[in-house]
mmCIF file of C-alpha atoms and ligand atoms in Angstrom:
data_model
loop_
_atom_site.group_PDB
_atom_site.id
_atom_site.type_symbol
_atom_site.label_atom_id
_atom_site.label_comp_id
_atom_site.label_asym_id
_atom_site.label_seq_id
_atom_site.Cartn_x
_atom_site.Cartn_y
_atom_site.Cartn_z
ATOM 1 C CA MET A 226 -29.421 25.423 -11.230
ATOM 2 C CA SER A 227 -27.444 24.357 -8.932
ATOM 3 C CA ILE A 228 -27.551 20.751 -8.102
ATOM 4 C CA PRO A 229 -29.264 19.709 -4.740
ATOM 5 C CA GLN A 230 -26.555 19.091 -1.919
ATOM 6 C CA LYS A 231 -26.963 17.236 1.235
ATOM 7 C CA LYS A 232 -26.024 19.246 4.361
ATOM 8 C CA LEU A 233 -23.406 16.618 6.212
ATOM 9 C CA THR A 234 -22.910 16.579 10.373
ATOM 10 C CA ILE A 235 -20.389 14.382 10.777
ATOM 11 C CA GLY A 236 -19.743 12.048 13.713
ATOM 12 C CA LEU A 237 -15.343 11.483 14.165
ATOM 13 C CA PHE A 238 -14.041 9.473 15.573
ATOM 14 C CA GLY A 239 -10.408 9.734 16.910
ATOM 15 C CA PHE A 240 -8.456 12.804 17.148
ATOM 16 C CA GLY A 241 -4.752 11.909 16.136
ATOM 17 C CA VAL A 242 -2.449 12.537 13.345
ATOM 18 C CA VAL A 243 -5.038 12.796 10.371
ATOM 19 C CA GLY A 244 -8.697 13.521 12.871
ATOM 20 C CA THR A 245 -6.791 16.863 13.757
ATOM 21 C CA GLY A 246 -5.716 17.778 10.762
ATOM 22 C CA LEU A 247 -9.052 16.504 9.505
ATOM 23 C CA TYR A 248 -10.362 19.420 11.892
ATOM 24 C CA THR A 249 -8.083 21.884 10.577
ATOM 25 C CA VAL A 250 -8.988 21.389 7.036
ATOM 26 C CA LEU A 251 -13.185 21.514 7.594
ATOM 27 C CA GLN A 252 -12.431 24.349 9.119
ATOM 28 C CA GLN A 253 -10.930 26.104 6.595
ATOM 29 C CA THR A 254 -13.473 24.777 4.042
ATOM 30 C CA PRO A 255 -16.909 26.421 5.015
ATOM 31 C CA SER A 256 -18.014 26.054 1.940
ATOM 32 C CA LEU A 257 -18.778 21.992 2.005
ATOM 33 C CA ASN A 258 -21.768 22.737 4.842
ATOM 34 C CA ALA A 259 -19.846 19.683 7.061
ATOM 35 C CA GLU A 260 -19.915 20.023 10.560
ATOM 36 C CA ILE A 261 -18.529 17.419 12.982
ATOM 37 C CA LYS A 262 -20.989 17.372 15.530
ATOM 38 C CA GLN A 263 -18.714 15.230 17.896
ATOM 39 C CA VAL A 264 -15.846 13.806 18.111
ATOM 40 C CA CYS A 265 -14.990 9.757 20.743
ATOM 41 C CA ILE A 266 -11.826 9.704 22.073
ATOM 42 C CA LYS A 267 -10.165 6.775 23.957
ATOM 43 C CA HIS A 268 -8.113 8.990 26.498
ATOM 44 C CA PRO A 269 -10.200 12.602 27.558
ATOM 45 C CA GLU A 270 -7.305 13.331 29.715
ATOM 46 C CA LYS A 271 -4.982 14.849 26.314
ATOM 47 C CA LYS A 272 -5.300 18.841 26.194
ATOM 48 C CA ARG A 273 -6.647 19.114 22.245
ATOM 49 C CA SER A 274 -6.861 20.961 19.567
ATOM 50 C CA ALA A 275 -10.874 21.923 20.376
ATOM 51 C CA PRO A 276 -13.820 22.684 22.664
ATOM 52 C CA GLU A 277 -14.126 20.909 24.734
ATOM 53 C CA SER A 278 -17.786 20.495 24.310
ATOM 54 C CA LEU A 279 -16.585 18.684 20.863
ATOM 55 C CA PHE A 280 -15.991 15.530 22.908
ATOM 56 C CA THR A 281 -17.221 12.568 24.269
ATOM 57 C CA THR A 282 -16.487 8.751 24.650
ATOM 58 C CA ASP A 283 -19.568 7.375 24.711
ATOM 59 C CA ALA A 284 -19.270 5.891 21.520
ATOM 60 C CA THR A 285 -23.220 5.241 20.557
ATOM 61 C CA ALA A 286 -23.724 8.681 21.590
ATOM 62 C CA LEU A 287 -22.773 9.772 18.028
ATOM 63 C CA LEU A 288 -23.428 6.428 16.452
ATOM 64 C CA GLU A 289 -27.599 7.001 17.888
ATOM 65 C CA ASP A 290 -27.426 9.878 17.433
ATOM 66 C CA ALA A 291 -30.079 10.486 13.926
ATOM 67 C CA GLU A 292 -29.182 13.917 13.184
ATOM 68 C CA ILE A 293 -25.291 12.279 12.728
ATOM 69 C CA ASN A 294 -25.609 11.218 9.074
ATOM 70 C CA VAL A 295 -21.564 10.938 8.066
ATOM 71 C CA ILE A 296 -19.349 8.441 10.848
ATOM 72 C CA VAL A 297 -16.020 9.703 10.248
ATOM 73 C CA GLU A 298 -13.585 6.800 11.714
ATOM 74 C CA LEU A 299 -9.807 8.156 11.543
ATOM 75 C CA ILE A 300 -8.807 5.348 15.213
ATOM 76 C CA ASP A 301 -5.874 2.720 15.096
ATOM 77 C CA ASP A 302 -6.844 -0.072 16.288
ATOM 78 C CA ALA A 303 -8.284 -1.299 13.563
ATOM 79 C CA ASP A 304 -10.743 -4.236 15.421
ATOM 80 C CA ALA A 305 -12.076 -1.524 17.404
ATOM 81 C CA ALA A 306 -12.819 0.813 13.631
ATOM 82 C CA TYR A 307 -14.475 -2.380 11.975
ATOM 83 C CA HIS A 308 -16.515 -2.417 14.658
ATOM 84 C CA ILE A 309 -17.839 0.996 14.475
ATOM 85 C CA VAL A 310 -17.584 1.040 10.654
ATOM 86 C CA LYS A 311 -19.921 -2.271 10.882
ATOM 87 C CA HIS A 312 -22.245 -0.363 13.578
ATOM 88 C CA ALA A 313 -22.066 2.722 11.812
ATOM 89 C CA LEU A 314 -22.952 1.146 8.431
ATOM 90 C CA THR A 315 -25.831 -0.826 9.376
ATOM 91 C CA ALA A 316 -27.916 2.339 11.430
ATOM 92 C CA GLY A 317 -27.607 3.590 7.592
ATOM 93 C CA LYS A 318 -24.760 6.257 7.970
ATOM 94 C CA ALA A 319 -22.726 6.758 5.002
ATOM 95 C CA VAL A 320 -19.011 6.055 6.931
ATOM 96 C CA VAL A 321 -15.215 7.695 5.545
ATOM 97 C CA SER A 322 -12.297 5.560 6.651
ATOM 98 C CA ALA A 323 -8.609 5.495 6.701
ATOM 99 C CA ASN A 324 -8.013 2.107 8.023
ATOM 100 C CA LYS A 325 -6.379 0.626 5.153
ATOM 101 C CA LYS A 326 -5.458 -2.683 7.819
ATOM 102 C CA MET A 327 -9.250 -2.736 8.665
ATOM 103 C CA ILE A 328 -11.042 -2.635 5.270
ATOM 104 C CA ALA A 329 -8.386 -5.526 3.748
ATOM 105 C CA GLU A 330 -8.794 -6.990 5.854
ATOM 106 C CA HIS A 331 -12.655 -7.565 6.104
ATOM 107 C CA LEU A 332 -12.851 -6.644 2.626
ATOM 108 C CA GLN A 333 -16.164 -8.876 1.928
ATOM 109 C CA GLU A 334 -17.924 -8.299 4.648
ATOM 110 C CA LEU A 335 -17.599 -4.607 4.134
ATOM 111 C CA LEU A 336 -18.529 -5.146 0.304
ATOM 112 C CA ASP A 337 -21.496 -7.453 1.768
ATOM 113 C CA LEU A 338 -22.818 -4.527 4.357
ATOM 114 C CA GLN A 339 -22.957 -1.701 1.828
ATOM 115 C CA ALA A 340 -24.980 -4.019 -0.733
ATOM 116 C CA LYS A 341 -27.268 -4.798 1.683
ATOM 117 C CA TYR A 342 -27.656 -1.353 3.417
ATOM 118 C CA ASN A 343 -27.100 0.613 0.477
ATOM 119 C CA VAL A 344 -24.754 3.528 1.336
ATOM 120 C CA PRO A 345 -22.127 4.627 1.338
ATOM 121 C CA PHE A 346 -18.380 4.042 2.434
ATOM 122 C CA LEU A 347 -15.254 6.211 1.285
ATOM 123 C CA TYR A 348 -12.071 5.243 2.020
ATOM 124 C CA GLU A 349 -9.512 7.417 -0.653
ATOM 125 C CA SER A 350 -7.155 7.736 2.004
ATOM 126 C CA ALA A 351 -6.485 4.101 3.183
ATOM 127 C CA CYS A 352 -4.514 3.753 -0.140
ATOM 128 C CA CYS A 353 -1.418 6.877 -0.873
ATOM 129 C CA ALA A 354 -3.245 9.670 1.565
ATOM 130 C CA SER A 355 -3.235 12.786 -0.447
ATOM 131 C CA ILE A 356 -3.298 10.271 -4.146
ATOM 132 C CA PRO A 357 -6.952 9.861 -5.459
ATOM 133 C CA VAL A 358 -5.527 6.467 -6.675
ATOM 134 C CA VAL A 359 -8.950 4.305 -5.427
ATOM 135 C CA ARG A 360 -11.407 6.902 -6.956
ATOM 136 C CA ASN A 361 -9.301 6.955 -9.792
ATOM 137 C CA LEU A 362 -9.507 3.264 -10.512
ATOM 138 C CA GLU A 363 -13.335 3.016 -9.593
ATOM 139 C CA GLU A 364 -13.778 6.174 -12.272
ATOM 140 C CA TYR A 365 -11.767 6.606 -15.021
ATOM 141 C CA TYR A 366 -10.359 2.457 -15.301
ATOM 142 C CA ASP A 367 -13.407 1.527 -14.956
ATOM 143 C CA ASN A 368 -12.581 -0.791 -18.660
ATOM 144 C CA ASP A 369 -10.221 -3.864 -18.239
ATOM 145 C CA LEU A 370 -7.679 -2.458 -20.416
ATOM 146 C CA LEU A 371 -5.304 -1.694 -17.310
ATOM 147 C CA GLN A 372 -2.361 -4.012 -17.674
ATOM 148 C CA SER A 373 -0.690 -3.011 -14.292
ATOM 149 C CA ILE A 374 0.115 -0.352 -11.690
ATOM 150 C CA SER A 375 2.912 -0.520 -8.948
ATOM 151 C CA GLY A 376 3.523 1.659 -6.861
ATOM 152 C CA ILE A 377 5.876 3.340 -3.178
ATOM 153 C CA VAL A 378 2.573 2.859 -1.165
ATOM 154 C CA ASN A 379 3.909 3.572 2.143
ATOM 155 C CA GLY A 380 5.742 7.260 2.981
ATOM 156 C CA SER A 381 7.049 5.593 6.353
ATOM 157 C CA THR A 382 9.996 3.364 4.178
ATOM 158 C CA ASN A 383 10.131 5.244 1.556
ATOM 159 C CA PHE A 384 11.520 8.492 4.041
ATOM 160 C CA ILE A 385 13.700 5.764 5.667
ATOM 161 C CA LEU A 386 14.983 4.570 2.618
ATOM 162 C CA THR A 387 15.580 7.604 1.315
ATOM 163 C CA ARG A 388 17.404 8.765 4.577
ATOM 164 C CA VAL A 389 19.283 5.840 5.593
ATOM 165 C CA PHE A 390 20.399 5.437 2.021
ATOM 166 C CA GLN A 391 20.700 8.965 1.045
ATOM 167 C CA ASP A 392 21.689 10.696 3.506
ATOM 168 C CA LYS A 393 23.872 8.186 5.574
ATOM 169 C CA ILE A 394 21.838 8.191 8.995
ATOM 170 C CA GLY A 395 21.111 4.982 10.688
ATOM 171 C CA PHE A 396 17.165 3.008 10.189
ATOM 172 C CA ASP A 397 16.304 3.904 14.430
ATOM 173 C CA GLU A 398 16.920 7.055 13.764
ATOM 174 C CA ALA A 399 15.436 7.296 10.793
ATOM 175 C CA LEU A 400 12.644 4.936 11.855
ATOM 176 C CA LEU A 401 12.344 7.818 14.576
ATOM 177 C CA HIS A 402 12.134 10.662 12.392
ATOM 178 C CA ALA A 403 9.024 8.995 10.717
ATOM 179 C CA GLN A 404 7.485 8.559 13.755
ATOM 180 C CA ALA A 405 7.717 12.092 15.040
ATOM 181 C CA GLU A 406 6.817 13.345 11.287
ATOM 182 C CA GLY A 407 3.304 11.568 12.277
ATOM 183 C CA PHE A 408 3.841 8.834 8.890
ATOM 184 C CA ALA A 409 4.497 5.830 10.613
ATOM 185 C CA GLU A 410 1.511 3.428 12.092
ATOM 186 C CA SER A 411 1.546 3.610 15.697
ATOM 187 C CA ASN A 412 2.833 -0.513 15.478
ATOM 188 C CA PRO A 413 5.760 0.447 13.081
ATOM 189 C CA VAL A 414 6.195 -3.019 12.362
ATOM 190 C CA LEU A 415 3.090 -2.306 9.653
ATOM 191 C CA ASP A 416 5.301 0.305 7.762
ATOM 192 C CA VAL A 417 8.836 -1.261 8.209
ATOM 193 C CA GLU A 418 7.790 -5.404 7.284
ATOM 194 C CA GLY A 419 5.237 -4.056 4.184
ATOM 195 C CA ILE A 420 1.834 -5.078 6.146
ATOM 196 C CA ASP A 421 0.484 -1.336 5.363
ATOM 197 C CA ALA A 422 1.736 -1.717 2.094
ATOM 198 C CA VAL A 423 -0.047 -4.737 1.037
ATOM 199 C CA ASN A 424 -2.861 -3.729 2.640
ATOM 200 C CA LYS A 425 -3.351 -1.127 0.455
ATOM 201 C CA LEU A 426 -2.718 -3.556 -2.160
ATOM 202 C CA SER A 427 -5.397 -5.276 -1.658
ATOM 203 C CA ILE A 428 -7.665 -2.829 -2.099
ATOM 204 C CA LEU A 429 -6.240 -1.601 -5.240
ATOM 205 C CA LEU A 430 -6.888 -5.214 -6.231
ATOM 206 C CA ASN A 431 -10.261 -4.353 -5.662
ATOM 207 C CA HIS A 432 -10.631 -1.608 -7.554
ATOM 208 C CA ALA A 433 -8.196 -2.145 -10.272
ATOM 209 C CA TYR A 434 -9.647 -6.026 -10.944
ATOM 210 C CA GLY A 435 -12.316 -6.802 -8.828
ATOM 211 C CA ILE A 436 -10.154 -8.773 -7.231
ATOM 212 C CA VAL A 437 -10.272 -9.323 -3.359
ATOM 213 C CA ALA A 438 -7.762 -10.967 -1.604
ATOM 214 C CA ASN A 439 -6.772 -11.633 1.479
ATOM 215 C CA PRO A 440 -3.999 -9.531 1.888
ATOM 216 C CA LYS A 441 -2.192 -12.094 3.733
ATOM 217 C CA LYS A 442 -2.051 -15.027 0.701
ATOM 218 C CA ILE A 443 -0.584 -11.953 -1.063
ATOM 219 C CA VAL A 444 3.688 -12.244 -0.911
ATOM 220 C CA HIS A 445 5.087 -9.688 0.789
ATOM 221 C CA THR A 446 7.765 -7.932 2.216
ATOM 222 C CA GLY A 447 9.372 -5.012 3.711
ATOM 223 C CA ILE A 448 12.647 -3.282 4.211
ATOM 224 C CA GLN A 449 13.966 -5.060 7.580
ATOM 225 C CA ASN A 450 16.559 -7.016 6.182
ATOM 226 C CA LEU A 451 18.111 -4.345 3.667
ATOM 227 C CA ASP A 452 21.030 -3.643 4.498
ATOM 228 C CA SER A 453 24.264 -1.059 2.973
ATOM 229 C CA HIS A 454 25.064 -4.389 0.739
ATOM 230 C CA ASP A 455 22.509 -3.378 -1.153
ATOM 231 C CA ALA A 456 23.207 -0.131 -0.946
ATOM 232 C CA THR A 457 25.680 -0.748 -2.488
ATOM 233 C CA PHE A 458 24.901 -3.290 -5.207
ATOM 234 C CA ALA A 459 22.244 -0.634 -6.464
ATOM 235 C CA LYS A 460 24.761 2.816 -6.687
ATOM 236 C CA GLU A 461 26.909 0.483 -9.394
ATOM 237 C CA LYS A 462 24.631 -0.474 -10.836
ATOM 238 C CA GLY A 463 22.736 3.543 -11.102
ATOM 239 C CA TYR A 464 19.842 2.184 -9.426
ATOM 240 C CA GLU A 465 17.197 3.050 -6.483
ATOM 241 C CA ILE A 466 15.990 0.855 -4.345
ATOM 242 C CA LYS A 467 12.288 1.369 -3.384
ATOM 243 C CA LEU A 468 9.831 -0.390 -1.695
ATOM 244 C CA VAL A 469 7.452 -1.135 -4.742
ATOM 245 C CA ALA A 470 3.534 -2.911 -4.962
ATOM 246 C CA GLN A 471 2.822 -4.423 -7.919
ATOM 247 C CA ALA A 472 -0.303 -6.007 -9.786
ATOM 248 C CA LYS A 473 0.636 -6.780 -13.547
ATOM 249 C CA LYS A 474 -2.007 -8.800 -16.060
ATOM 250 C CA LEU A 475 -0.375 -11.592 -17.751
ATOM 251 C CA ASP A 476 -0.341 -12.492 -20.797
ATOM 252 C CA ASN A 477 -3.192 -15.506 -20.042
ATOM 253 C CA GLY A 478 -5.187 -12.735 -18.297
ATOM 254 C CA GLU A 479 -4.342 -13.890 -14.486
ATOM 255 C CA VAL A 480 -3.009 -11.379 -11.924
ATOM 256 C CA ALA A 481 0.169 -10.707 -10.353
ATOM 257 C CA ALA A 482 0.610 -9.179 -7.334
ATOM 258 C CA PHE A 483 3.486 -8.736 -4.333
ATOM 259 C CA VAL A 484 4.930 -6.090 -2.844
ATOM 260 C CA LEU A 485 8.904 -6.016 -1.984
ATOM 261 C CA PRO A 486 12.168 -3.891 -2.655
ATOM 262 C CA GLN A 487 13.373 -3.512 -6.149
ATOM 263 C CA PHE A 488 16.161 -1.756 -7.749
ATOM 264 C CA ILE A 489 14.560 1.599 -9.991
ATOM 265 C CA ASP A 490 16.566 2.653 -13.038
ATOM 266 C CA PRO A 491 16.361 6.368 -13.193
ATOM 267 C CA THR A 492 14.272 5.896 -16.386
ATOM 268 C CA ASN A 493 11.179 4.833 -14.073
ATOM 269 C CA GLN A 494 9.677 7.602 -12.388
ATOM 270 C CA LEU A 495 9.663 5.773 -9.583
ATOM 271 C CA TYR A 496 12.675 6.608 -9.247
ATOM 272 C CA ASN A 497 12.422 9.881 -8.142
ATOM 273 C CA VAL A 498 9.635 9.747 -5.588
ATOM 274 C CA ARG A 499 11.791 10.147 -2.209
ATOM 275 C CA ASN A 500 10.796 10.555 1.656
ATOM 276 C CA GLU A 501 7.272 10.022 2.380
ATOM 277 C CA TYR A 502 5.826 11.084 -1.170
ATOM 278 C CA ASN A 503 3.917 8.217 -2.863
ATOM 279 C CA GLY A 504 4.479 7.353 -6.815
ATOM 280 C CA VAL A 505 1.998 5.098 -8.732
ATOM 281 C CA ILE A 506 2.198 4.130 -12.565
ATOM 282 C CA ILE A 507 -0.915 2.688 -13.819
ATOM 283 C CA GLU A 508 -0.526 1.452 -17.443
ATOM 284 C CA SER A 509 -3.872 0.836 -19.207
ATOM 285 C CA GLY A 510 -4.435 -0.737 -23.166
ATOM 286 C CA PHE A 511 -4.305 2.550 -25.427
ATOM 287 C CA ALA A 512 -2.716 5.317 -22.971
ATOM 288 C CA ASP A 513 0.009 3.784 -22.362
ATOM 289 C CA LYS A 514 1.995 5.060 -18.722
ATOM 290 C CA GLN A 515 -0.075 7.383 -16.577
ATOM 291 C CA PHE A 516 2.047 8.953 -13.377
ATOM 292 C CA PHE A 517 0.606 9.688 -10.249
ATOM 293 C CA TYR A 518 2.189 11.011 -7.368
ATOM 294 C CA GLY A 519 1.561 12.902 -4.228
ATOM 295 C CA LYS A 520 2.422 12.991 -0.666
ATOM 296 C CA GLY A 521 1.705 9.419 1.236
ATOM 297 C CA ALA A 522 1.461 10.417 5.015
ATOM 298 C CA GLY A 523 0.911 12.883 7.179
ATOM 299 C CA SER A 524 -1.755 15.285 9.198
ATOM 300 C CA LEU A 525 -3.352 17.315 6.455
ATOM 301 C CA PRO A 526 -1.874 15.195 3.225
ATOM 302 C CA THR A 527 -3.964 12.130 4.777
ATOM 303 C CA ALA A 528 -7.296 14.416 5.938
ATOM 304 C CA SER A 529 -7.354 16.158 2.211
ATOM 305 C CA ALA A 530 -8.440 12.661 0.937
ATOM 306 C CA VAL A 531 -10.643 12.441 3.622
ATOM 307 C CA LEU A 532 -11.836 15.574 2.712
ATOM 308 C CA SER A 533 -12.632 14.835 -0.411
ATOM 309 C CA ASP A 534 -14.752 11.639 0.318
ATOM 310 C CA ILE A 535 -16.575 14.037 2.681
ATOM 311 C CA SER A 536 -17.096 16.824 -0.522
ATOM 312 C CA ALA A 537 -17.936 13.250 -2.320
ATOM 313 C CA LEU A 538 -20.792 12.710 0.497
ATOM 314 C CA ARG A 539 -22.677 15.684 -0.506
ATOM 315 C CA TYR A 540 -24.112 14.304 -3.328
ATOM 316 C CA ASP A 541 -24.490 10.582 -1.658
ATOM 317 C CA TYR A 542 -21.123 9.474 -4.862
ATOM 318 C CA LYS A 543 -20.897 5.372 -3.734
ATOM 319 C CA TYR A 544 -18.391 3.314 -4.314
ATOM 320 C CA GLU A 545 -19.788 0.751 -7.692
ATOM 321 C CA TYR A 546 -17.276 -2.265 -7.812
ATOM 322 C CA LYS A 547 -17.951 -1.893 -11.199
ATOM 323 C CA LYS A 548 -14.960 -4.908 -11.689
ATOM 324 C CA LEU A 549 -16.387 -7.149 -8.486
ATOM 325 C CA HIS A 550 -19.006 -7.037 -10.624
ATOM 326 C CA SER A 551 -17.518 -7.624 -13.906
ATOM 327 C CA SER A 552 -18.629 -11.072 -15.599
ATOM 328 C CA ASN A 553 -15.067 -11.280 -16.878
ATOM 329 C CA ARG A 554 -13.013 -10.921 -12.817
ATOM 330 C CA PRO A 555 -9.071 -12.191 -13.771
ATOM 331 C CA VAL A 556 -7.997 -14.051 -10.609
ATOM 332 C CA LEU A 557 -4.356 -13.649 -9.117
ATOM 333 C CA THR A 558 -2.077 -16.240 -9.763
ATOM 334 C CA ASN A 559 1.810 -16.810 -8.358
ATOM 335 C CA ASP A 560 2.165 -18.957 -11.655
ATOM 336 C CA PHE A 561 4.602 -16.639 -13.274
ATOM 337 C CA LEU A 562 8.599 -16.116 -13.511
ATOM 338 C CA LEU A 563 10.039 -13.537 -11.527
ATOM 339 C CA ARG A 564 13.922 -11.959 -11.510
ATOM 340 C CA VAL A 565 15.852 -11.281 -8.461
ATOM 341 C CA TYR A 566 19.107 -10.449 -6.710
ATOM 342 C CA VAL A 567 19.260 -12.247 -3.889
ATOM 343 C CA ARG A 568 22.313 -11.403 -1.102
ATOM 344 C CA PHE A 569 23.157 -13.885 1.353
ATOM 345 C CA GLU A 570 25.986 -13.989 3.919
ATOM 346 C CA GLY A 571 28.044 -16.948 2.052
ATOM 347 C CA LEU A 572 27.440 -19.098 -0.938
ATOM 348 C CA PHE A 573 26.639 -21.788 0.583
ATOM 349 C CA GLN A 574 23.433 -20.649 1.658
ATOM 350 C CA VAL A 575 22.626 -20.616 -2.485
ATOM 351 C CA PRO A 576 19.284 -22.481 -2.700
ATOM 352 C CA HIS A 577 20.831 -22.574 -6.676
ATOM 353 C CA GLU A 578 18.268 -25.557 -7.073
ATOM 354 C CA ARG A 579 15.213 -22.631 -6.237
ATOM 355 C CA PHE A 580 16.695 -20.356 -9.612
ATOM 356 C CA GLU A 581 14.923 -21.727 -12.695
ATOM 357 C CA ARG A 582 18.414 -19.846 -14.214
ATOM 358 C CA ILE A 583 20.873 -17.938 -12.902
ATOM 359 C CA GLU A 584 22.244 -14.695 -14.576
ATOM 360 C CA GLU A 585 25.285 -13.320 -12.613
ATOM 361 C CA TRP A 586 26.791 -14.285 -8.768
ATOM 362 C CA SER A 587 29.225 -13.005 -6.863
ATOM 363 C CA SER A 588 30.667 -14.442 -4.130
ATOM 364 C CA SER A 589 33.394 -12.132 -2.294
ATOM 365 C CA GLU A 590 34.377 -11.720 2.283
ATOM 366 C CA LYS A 591 32.201 -8.430 2.145
ATOM 367 C CA ARG A 592 29.112 -10.093 -0.235
ATOM 368 C CA CYS A 593 27.597 -12.643 -2.042
ATOM 369 C CA TYR A 594 25.353 -12.803 -4.173
ATOM 370 C CA VAL A 595 22.784 -14.076 -6.652
ATOM 371 C CA ILE A 596 21.184 -12.450 -9.940
ATOM 372 C CA GLY A 597 18.414 -15.042 -11.579
ATOM 373 C CA VAL A 598 14.647 -15.756 -12.126
ATOM 374 C CA ILE A 599 13.123 -18.094 -10.081
ATOM 375 C CA LYS A 600 9.581 -19.644 -9.991
ATOM 376 C CA PHE A 601 7.240 -16.819 -7.620
ATOM 377 C CA ASN A 602 5.573 -20.183 -6.760
ATOM 378 C CA LYS A 603 8.544 -20.963 -4.488
ATOM 379 C CA LEU A 604 8.354 -17.505 -2.736
ATOM 380 C CA VAL A 605 4.579 -18.498 -1.722
ATOM 381 C CA ASP A 606 6.220 -21.539 -0.421
ATOM 382 C CA ASN A 607 8.672 -21.373 1.336
ATOM 383 C CA ASN A 608 9.707 -18.129 3.707
ATOM 384 C CA TRP A 609 13.879 -19.194 2.646
ATOM 385 C CA TRP A 610 14.669 -15.661 1.469
ATOM 386 C CA LYS A 611 12.976 -13.859 4.329
ATOM 387 C CA LYS A 612 15.425 -15.264 6.536
ATOM 388 C CA LYS A 613 18.284 -12.906 8.935
ATOM 389 C CA GLY A 614 21.181 -12.545 6.598
ATOM 390 C CA THR A 615 19.393 -13.097 3.161
ATOM 391 C CA SER A 616 17.657 -9.853 1.258
ATOM 392 C CA LEU A 617 15.632 -10.170 -1.899
ATOM 393 C CA VAL A 618 15.485 -7.568 -4.369
ATOM 394 C CA VAL A 619 13.367 -7.693 -7.618
ATOM 395 C CA LEU A 620 15.044 -6.469 -10.573
ATOM 396 C CA PRO A 621 13.720 -3.384 -12.594
ATOM 397 C CA ASP A 622 12.106 -5.347 -15.177
ATOM 398 C CA ALA A 623 10.772 -7.779 -13.008
ATOM 399 C CA PHE A 624 8.696 -10.037 -15.494
ATOM 400 C CA ALA A 625 10.670 -13.045 -17.157
ATOM 401 C CA ASP A 626 9.243 -14.888 -20.507
ATOM 402 C CA GLY A 627 10.793 -17.612 -20.830
ATOM 403 C CA VAL A 628 13.806 -19.679 -19.413
ATOM 404 C CA GLU A 629 16.179 -20.395 -21.250
ATOM 405 C CA GLU A 630 18.727 -22.275 -20.114
ATOM 406 C CA LYS A 631 21.961 -19.229 -19.774
ATOM 407 C CA GLU A 632 24.176 -22.921 -18.856
ATOM 408 C CA SER A 633 27.191 -21.510 -18.186
ATOM 409 C CA VAL A 634 27.018 -18.864 -14.997
ATOM 410 C CA ALA A 635 25.263 -21.954 -13.358
ATOM 411 C CA GLU A 636 28.250 -24.896 -13.502
ATOM 412 C CA GLU A 637 30.405 -21.413 -12.804
ATOM 413 C CA LEU A 638 28.569 -21.300 -9.511
ATOM 414 C CA LEU A 639 28.049 -24.938 -8.977
ATOM 415 C CA ALA A 640 31.731 -26.120 -9.589
ATOM 416 C CA VAL A 641 32.325 -23.098 -6.174
ATOM 417 C CA VAL A 642 29.910 -24.262 -4.002
HETATM 418 N N1 LIG B 887 2.216 4.299 7.434
HETATM 419 C C1 LIG B 887 1.273 4.847 6.269
HETATM 420 C C2 LIG B 887 2.658 4.988 5.426
HETATM 421 C C3 LIG B 887 0.660 6.100 6.529
HETATM 422 O O1 LIG B 887 3.569 5.366 5.821
HETATM 423 O O2 LIG B 887 2.638 4.916 4.557
HETATM 424 C C4 LIG B 887 0.042 6.571 5.749
HETATM 425 O O3 LIG B 887 -0.727 5.630 5.103
#
């Protein structure tokens, strides 16, 4: 007996990197029973790789077409995307979106709309493009055994780090390559400063733990302050530097979450994740660690996740947000200890009072750094660690337990400054 499948008639918003990718992959998957009826675009003057009759600039023509039962939103402008998605959900149409910024910034409203209108809203492509992490967190890790999730979730910054530190090309040149390949956001500051990664982390927190968090409130930075001194330190210790988004359930049941650069040692699966690839490690009670790896940006990898969402709509698949509705949802906390390396321009800039424990320090004409344990709260209160000339990188064993004083190292430093 075959399972009945819905015929999907799609109204597509946007025909950029991902939109054109979707058009290509849909043409190669005729069994899907899904057809793009119309595409709404902003710039009709641009040459498109699809018949002209498909395109319109009239958004309402799609949103109010009764035949269109799926809106796929792949535009760049997060505010416009929000209005499109809201309109579509209100009209009872299923929606697929890749817009992580829009989803992260409006998560609660979007959850309310889905509940009110009982329509599917899927966004697998918004996190790690081709890696099916959202649906796995939602369906497979659907109990409270999830310990931690840590990953490289931004392809552009990973691409830039690979090119700059391995291939020794300049930062600006590497960014231009990431843009030319269609990996970067149209405003690349979102990638470089960790904003895209924290938007993705806030979406993942919901599916991992049922936590709805404003991404602006989650501690984050990107790769903008890293320089060759940090790369030299990494090389000396046998590490790679990666921008890592992570969330971890602490012993008291609360969840620590942040996006920060981290030194990765060769035993960590993220060590070999390079270029635009993403990697996510999920740790759970009895399964121990599982590793997901795949392309995290680019036209066809992102389109493949959009396609998978469209395919799921044939069976009316919806996220159930089981953890969000669970009675013992964990809360986010900033009350934990983190082991970090901080590079300063000079030893006199080291705010040693911000460290609970100093384990190692170095000061030479070329570089000055301190390795120690800080109270994470102290990164939240004040941006001292984001200042130009300062870089903060999390150590491989990031979470510190207690604080036993290592007086001698701290005293040695104090005697010098
Ligand atoms: N700019 C994003 C990245 C695109 O580089 O990961 C995919 O979300």
